[in-house]
JSON list of C-alpha atoms in Angstrom, two decimals:
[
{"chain": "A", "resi": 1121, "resn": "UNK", "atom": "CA", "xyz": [4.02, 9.06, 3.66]},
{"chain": "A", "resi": 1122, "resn": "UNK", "atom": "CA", "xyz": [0.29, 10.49, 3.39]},
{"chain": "A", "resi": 1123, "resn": "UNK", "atom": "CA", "xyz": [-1.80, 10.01, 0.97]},
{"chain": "A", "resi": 1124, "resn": "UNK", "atom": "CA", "xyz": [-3.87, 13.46, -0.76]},
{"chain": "A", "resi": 1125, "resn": "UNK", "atom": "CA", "xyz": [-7.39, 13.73, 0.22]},
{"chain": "A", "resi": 1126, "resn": "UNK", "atom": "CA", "xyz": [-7.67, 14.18, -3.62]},
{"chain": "A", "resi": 1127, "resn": "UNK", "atom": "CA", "xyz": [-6.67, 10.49, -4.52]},
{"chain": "A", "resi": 1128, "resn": "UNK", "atom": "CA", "xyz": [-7.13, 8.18, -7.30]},
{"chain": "A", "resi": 1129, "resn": "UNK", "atom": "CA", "xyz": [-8.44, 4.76, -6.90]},
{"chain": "A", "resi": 1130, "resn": "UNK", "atom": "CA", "xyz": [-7.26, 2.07, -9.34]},
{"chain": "A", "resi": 1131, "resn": "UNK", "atom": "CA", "xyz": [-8.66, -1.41, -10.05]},
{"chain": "A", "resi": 1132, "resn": "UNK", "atom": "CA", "xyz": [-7.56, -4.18, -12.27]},
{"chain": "A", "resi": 1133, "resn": "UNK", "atom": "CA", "xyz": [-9.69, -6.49, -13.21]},
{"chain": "A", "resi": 1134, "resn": "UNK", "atom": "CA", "xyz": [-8.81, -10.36, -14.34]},
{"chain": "A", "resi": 1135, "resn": "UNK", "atom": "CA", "xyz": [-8.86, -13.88, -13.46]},
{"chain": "A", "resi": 1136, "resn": "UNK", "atom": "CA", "xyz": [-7.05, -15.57, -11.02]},
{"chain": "A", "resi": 1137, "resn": "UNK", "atom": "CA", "xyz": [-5.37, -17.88, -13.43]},
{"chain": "A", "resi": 1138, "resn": "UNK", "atom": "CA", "xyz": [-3.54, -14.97, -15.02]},
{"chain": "A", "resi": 1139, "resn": "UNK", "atom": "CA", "xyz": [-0.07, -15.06, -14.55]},
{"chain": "A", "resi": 1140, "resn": "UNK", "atom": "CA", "xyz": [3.13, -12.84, -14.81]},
{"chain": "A", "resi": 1141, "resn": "UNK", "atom": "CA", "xyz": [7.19, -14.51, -15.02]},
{"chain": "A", "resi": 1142, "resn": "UNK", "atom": "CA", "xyz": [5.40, -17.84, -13.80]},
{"chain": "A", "resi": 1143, "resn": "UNK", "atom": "CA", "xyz": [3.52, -16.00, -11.24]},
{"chain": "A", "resi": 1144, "resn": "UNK", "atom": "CA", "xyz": [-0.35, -15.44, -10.25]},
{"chain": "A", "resi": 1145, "resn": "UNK", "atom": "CA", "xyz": [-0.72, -11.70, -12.08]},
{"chain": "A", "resi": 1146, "resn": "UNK", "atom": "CA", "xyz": [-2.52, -10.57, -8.62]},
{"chain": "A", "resi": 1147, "resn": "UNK", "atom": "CA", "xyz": [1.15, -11.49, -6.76]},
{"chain": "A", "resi": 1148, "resn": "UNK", "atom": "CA", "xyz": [3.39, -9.70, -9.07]},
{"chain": "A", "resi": 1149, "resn": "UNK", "atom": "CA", "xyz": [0.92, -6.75, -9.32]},
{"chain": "A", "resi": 1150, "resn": "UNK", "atom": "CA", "xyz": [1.05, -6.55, -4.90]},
{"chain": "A", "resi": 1151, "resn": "UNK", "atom": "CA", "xyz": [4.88, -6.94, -5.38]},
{"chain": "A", "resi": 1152, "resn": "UNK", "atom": "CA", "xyz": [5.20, -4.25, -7.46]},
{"chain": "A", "resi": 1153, "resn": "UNK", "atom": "CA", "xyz": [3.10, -1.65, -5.82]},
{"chain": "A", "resi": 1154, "resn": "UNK", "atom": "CA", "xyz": [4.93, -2.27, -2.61]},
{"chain": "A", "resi": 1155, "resn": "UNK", "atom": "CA", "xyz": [8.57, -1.64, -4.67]},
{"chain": "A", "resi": 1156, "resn": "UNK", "atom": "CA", "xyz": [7.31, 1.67, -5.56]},
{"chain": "A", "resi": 1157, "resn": "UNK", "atom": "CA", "xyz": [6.12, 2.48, -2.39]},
{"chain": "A", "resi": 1158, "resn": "UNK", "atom": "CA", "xyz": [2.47, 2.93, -2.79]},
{"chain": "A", "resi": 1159, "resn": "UNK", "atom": "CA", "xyz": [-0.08, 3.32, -0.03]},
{"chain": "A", "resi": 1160, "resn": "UNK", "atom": "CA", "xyz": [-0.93, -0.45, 0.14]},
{"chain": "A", "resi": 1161, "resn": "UNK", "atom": "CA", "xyz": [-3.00, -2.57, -2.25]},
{"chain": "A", "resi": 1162, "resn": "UNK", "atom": "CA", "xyz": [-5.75, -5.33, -1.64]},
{"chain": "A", "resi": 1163, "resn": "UNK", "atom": "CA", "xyz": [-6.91, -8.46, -3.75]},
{"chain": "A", "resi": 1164, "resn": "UNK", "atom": "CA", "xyz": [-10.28, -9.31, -3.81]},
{"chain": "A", "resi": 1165, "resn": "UNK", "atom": "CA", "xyz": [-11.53, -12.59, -5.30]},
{"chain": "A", "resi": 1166, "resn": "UNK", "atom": "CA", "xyz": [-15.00, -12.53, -6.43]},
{"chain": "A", "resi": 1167, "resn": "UNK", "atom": "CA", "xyz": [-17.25, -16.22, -6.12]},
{"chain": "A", "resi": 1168, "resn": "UNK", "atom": "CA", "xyz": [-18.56, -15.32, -9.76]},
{"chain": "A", "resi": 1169, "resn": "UNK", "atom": "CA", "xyz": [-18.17, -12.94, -12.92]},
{"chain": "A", "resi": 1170, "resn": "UNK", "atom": "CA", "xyz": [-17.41, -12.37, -16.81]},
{"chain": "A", "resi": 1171, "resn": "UNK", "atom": "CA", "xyz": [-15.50, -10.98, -19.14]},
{"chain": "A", "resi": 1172, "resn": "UNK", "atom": "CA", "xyz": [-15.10, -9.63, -21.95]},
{"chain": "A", "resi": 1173, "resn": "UNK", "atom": "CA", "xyz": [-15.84, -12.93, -24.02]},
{"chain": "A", "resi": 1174, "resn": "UNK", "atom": "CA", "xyz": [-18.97, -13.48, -21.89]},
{"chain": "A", "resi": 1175, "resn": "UNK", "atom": "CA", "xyz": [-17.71, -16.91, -19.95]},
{"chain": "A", "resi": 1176, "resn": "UNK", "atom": "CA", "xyz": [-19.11, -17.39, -16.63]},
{"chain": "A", "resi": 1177, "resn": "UNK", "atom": "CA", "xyz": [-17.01, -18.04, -13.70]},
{"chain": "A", "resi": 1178, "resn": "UNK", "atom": "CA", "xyz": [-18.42, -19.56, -10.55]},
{"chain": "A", "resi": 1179, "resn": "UNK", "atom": "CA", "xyz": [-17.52, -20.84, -7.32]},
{"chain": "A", "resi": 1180, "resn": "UNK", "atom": "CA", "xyz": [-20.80, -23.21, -7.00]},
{"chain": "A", "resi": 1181, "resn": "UNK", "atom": "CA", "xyz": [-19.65, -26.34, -5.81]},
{"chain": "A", "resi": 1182, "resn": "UNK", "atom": "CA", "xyz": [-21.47, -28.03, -8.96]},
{"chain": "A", "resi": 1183, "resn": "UNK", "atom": "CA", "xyz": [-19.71, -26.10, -11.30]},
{"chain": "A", "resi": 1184, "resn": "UNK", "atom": "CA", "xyz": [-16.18, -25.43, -9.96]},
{"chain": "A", "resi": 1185, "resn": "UNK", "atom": "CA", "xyz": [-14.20, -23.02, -11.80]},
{"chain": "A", "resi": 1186, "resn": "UNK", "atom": "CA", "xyz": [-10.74, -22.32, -11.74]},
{"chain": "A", "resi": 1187, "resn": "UNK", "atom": "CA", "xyz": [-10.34, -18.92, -13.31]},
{"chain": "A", "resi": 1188, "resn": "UNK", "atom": "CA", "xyz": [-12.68, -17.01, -10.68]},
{"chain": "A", "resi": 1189, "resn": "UNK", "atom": "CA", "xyz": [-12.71, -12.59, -11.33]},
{"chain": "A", "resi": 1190, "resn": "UNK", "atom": "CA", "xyz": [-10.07, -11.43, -9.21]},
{"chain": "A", "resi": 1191, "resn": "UNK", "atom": "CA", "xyz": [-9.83, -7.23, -8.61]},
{"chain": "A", "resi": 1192, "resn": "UNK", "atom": "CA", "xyz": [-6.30, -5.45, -7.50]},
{"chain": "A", "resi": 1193, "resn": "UNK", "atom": "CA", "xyz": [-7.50, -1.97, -5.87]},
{"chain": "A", "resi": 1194, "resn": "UNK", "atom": "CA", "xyz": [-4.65, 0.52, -4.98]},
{"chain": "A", "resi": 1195, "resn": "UNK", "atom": "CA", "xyz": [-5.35, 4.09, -3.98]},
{"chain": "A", "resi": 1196, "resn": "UNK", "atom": "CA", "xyz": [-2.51, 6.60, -3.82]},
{"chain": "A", "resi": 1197, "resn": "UNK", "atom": "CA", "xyz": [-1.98, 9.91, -5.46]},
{"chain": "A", "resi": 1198, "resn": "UNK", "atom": "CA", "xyz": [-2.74, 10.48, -9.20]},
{"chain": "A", "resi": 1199, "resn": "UNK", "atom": "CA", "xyz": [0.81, 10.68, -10.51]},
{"chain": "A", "resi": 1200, "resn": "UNK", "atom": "CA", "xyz": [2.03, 7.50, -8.70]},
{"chain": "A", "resi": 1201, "resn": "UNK", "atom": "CA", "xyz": [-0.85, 5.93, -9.90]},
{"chain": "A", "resi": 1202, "resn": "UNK", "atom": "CA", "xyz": [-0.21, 6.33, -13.67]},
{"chain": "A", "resi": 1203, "resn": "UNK", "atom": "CA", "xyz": [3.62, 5.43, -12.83]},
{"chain": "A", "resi": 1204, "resn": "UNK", "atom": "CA", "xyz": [2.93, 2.22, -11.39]},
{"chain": "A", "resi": 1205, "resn": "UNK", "atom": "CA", "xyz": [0.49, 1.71, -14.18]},
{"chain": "A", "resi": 1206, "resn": "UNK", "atom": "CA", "xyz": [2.97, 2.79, -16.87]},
{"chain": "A", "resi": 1207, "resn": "UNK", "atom": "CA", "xyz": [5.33, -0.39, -15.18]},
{"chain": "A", "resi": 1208, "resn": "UNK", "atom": "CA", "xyz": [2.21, -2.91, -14.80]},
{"chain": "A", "resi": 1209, "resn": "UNK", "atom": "CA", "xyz": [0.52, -2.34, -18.19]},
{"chain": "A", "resi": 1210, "resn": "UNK", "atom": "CA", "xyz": [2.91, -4.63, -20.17]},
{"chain": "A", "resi": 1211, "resn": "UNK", "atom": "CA", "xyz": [1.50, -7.47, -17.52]},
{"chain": "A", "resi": 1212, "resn": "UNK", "atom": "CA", "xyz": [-1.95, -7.15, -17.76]},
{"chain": "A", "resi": 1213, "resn": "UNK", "atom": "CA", "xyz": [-3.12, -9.20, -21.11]},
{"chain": "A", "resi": 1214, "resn": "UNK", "atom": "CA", "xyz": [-6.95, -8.93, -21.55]},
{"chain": "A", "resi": 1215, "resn": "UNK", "atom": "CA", "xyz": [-7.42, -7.25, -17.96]},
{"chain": "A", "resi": 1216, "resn": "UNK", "atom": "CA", "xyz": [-9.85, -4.36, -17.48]},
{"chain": "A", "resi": 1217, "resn": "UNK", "atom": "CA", "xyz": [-8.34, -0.97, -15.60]},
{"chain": "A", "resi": 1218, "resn": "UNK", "atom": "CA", "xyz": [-10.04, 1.82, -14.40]},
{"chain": "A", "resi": 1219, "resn": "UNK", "atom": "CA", "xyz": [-9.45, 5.12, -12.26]},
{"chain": "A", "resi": 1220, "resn": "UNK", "atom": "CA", "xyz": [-11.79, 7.25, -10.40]},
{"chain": "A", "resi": 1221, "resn": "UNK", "atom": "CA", "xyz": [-11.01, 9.70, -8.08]},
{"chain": "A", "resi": 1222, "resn": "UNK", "atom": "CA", "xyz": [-11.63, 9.10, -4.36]},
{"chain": "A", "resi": 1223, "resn": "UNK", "atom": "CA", "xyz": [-11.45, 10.98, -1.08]},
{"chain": "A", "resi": 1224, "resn": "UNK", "atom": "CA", "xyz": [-9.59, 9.69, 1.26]},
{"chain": "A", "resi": 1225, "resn": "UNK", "atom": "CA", "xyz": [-10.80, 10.46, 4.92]},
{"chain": "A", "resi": 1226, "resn": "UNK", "atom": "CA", "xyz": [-8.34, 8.06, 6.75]},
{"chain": "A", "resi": 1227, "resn": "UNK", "atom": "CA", "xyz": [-5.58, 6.64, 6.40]},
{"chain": "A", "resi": 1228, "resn": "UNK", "atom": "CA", "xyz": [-3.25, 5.22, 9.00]},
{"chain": "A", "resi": 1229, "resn": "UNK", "atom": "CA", "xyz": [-3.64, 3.83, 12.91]},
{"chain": "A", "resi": 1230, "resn": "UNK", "atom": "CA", "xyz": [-5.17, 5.61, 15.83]},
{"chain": "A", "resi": 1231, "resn": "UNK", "atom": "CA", "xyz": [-1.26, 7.15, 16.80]},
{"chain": "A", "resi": 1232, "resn": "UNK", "atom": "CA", "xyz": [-0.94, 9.16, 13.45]}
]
């Protein structure tokens, strides 16, 4: 299924020690978009960031950190973005969302 050139790009922002029935957060978050059928999704780890409470996370060998910023992006139309986040919302704890709208200029192989 396409997606609409007018799409909406969501991201979800938390650590990778966050976890969901046992599970990393990021894993159960994939999982779920791919139940309800959305476009794709793709986890991105970042080598450092902070939060909310201002703790730095790093990858520097000298200062090895186990909770590095981890980002879910999905893009997909607007309304089955705010279903799937309507389902993921009771999973996220302290994470930060956001929406923008994109334009999507390709999506799919060579063949479509």
């Amino acid at each position: 299924m396409p997606i609409p050139r007018d799409a909406r790009l969501l991201r979800m922002f938390f650590g990778e020690d966050d976890r969901a029935d046992g599970k990393p957060l990021y894993e159960v978050l994939v999982l779920l978009a791919r139940e309800r059928a959305l476009a794709g999704a793709t986890v991105l780890r970042g080598p450092m960031g902070f939060g909310h409470a201002s703790h730095l996370h790093t990858a520097k060998i000298l200062r090895l950190s186990q909770d590095l910023p981890v980002v879910v992006e999905i893009v997909d139309a607007d309304d089955k973005i705010r279903a799937y986040l309507d389902a993921a919302s009771p999973l996220l704890g302290s994470a930060l969302v956001t929406i923008e709208r994109v334009e999507v200029i390709r999506y799919g192989s060579r063949s479509e």
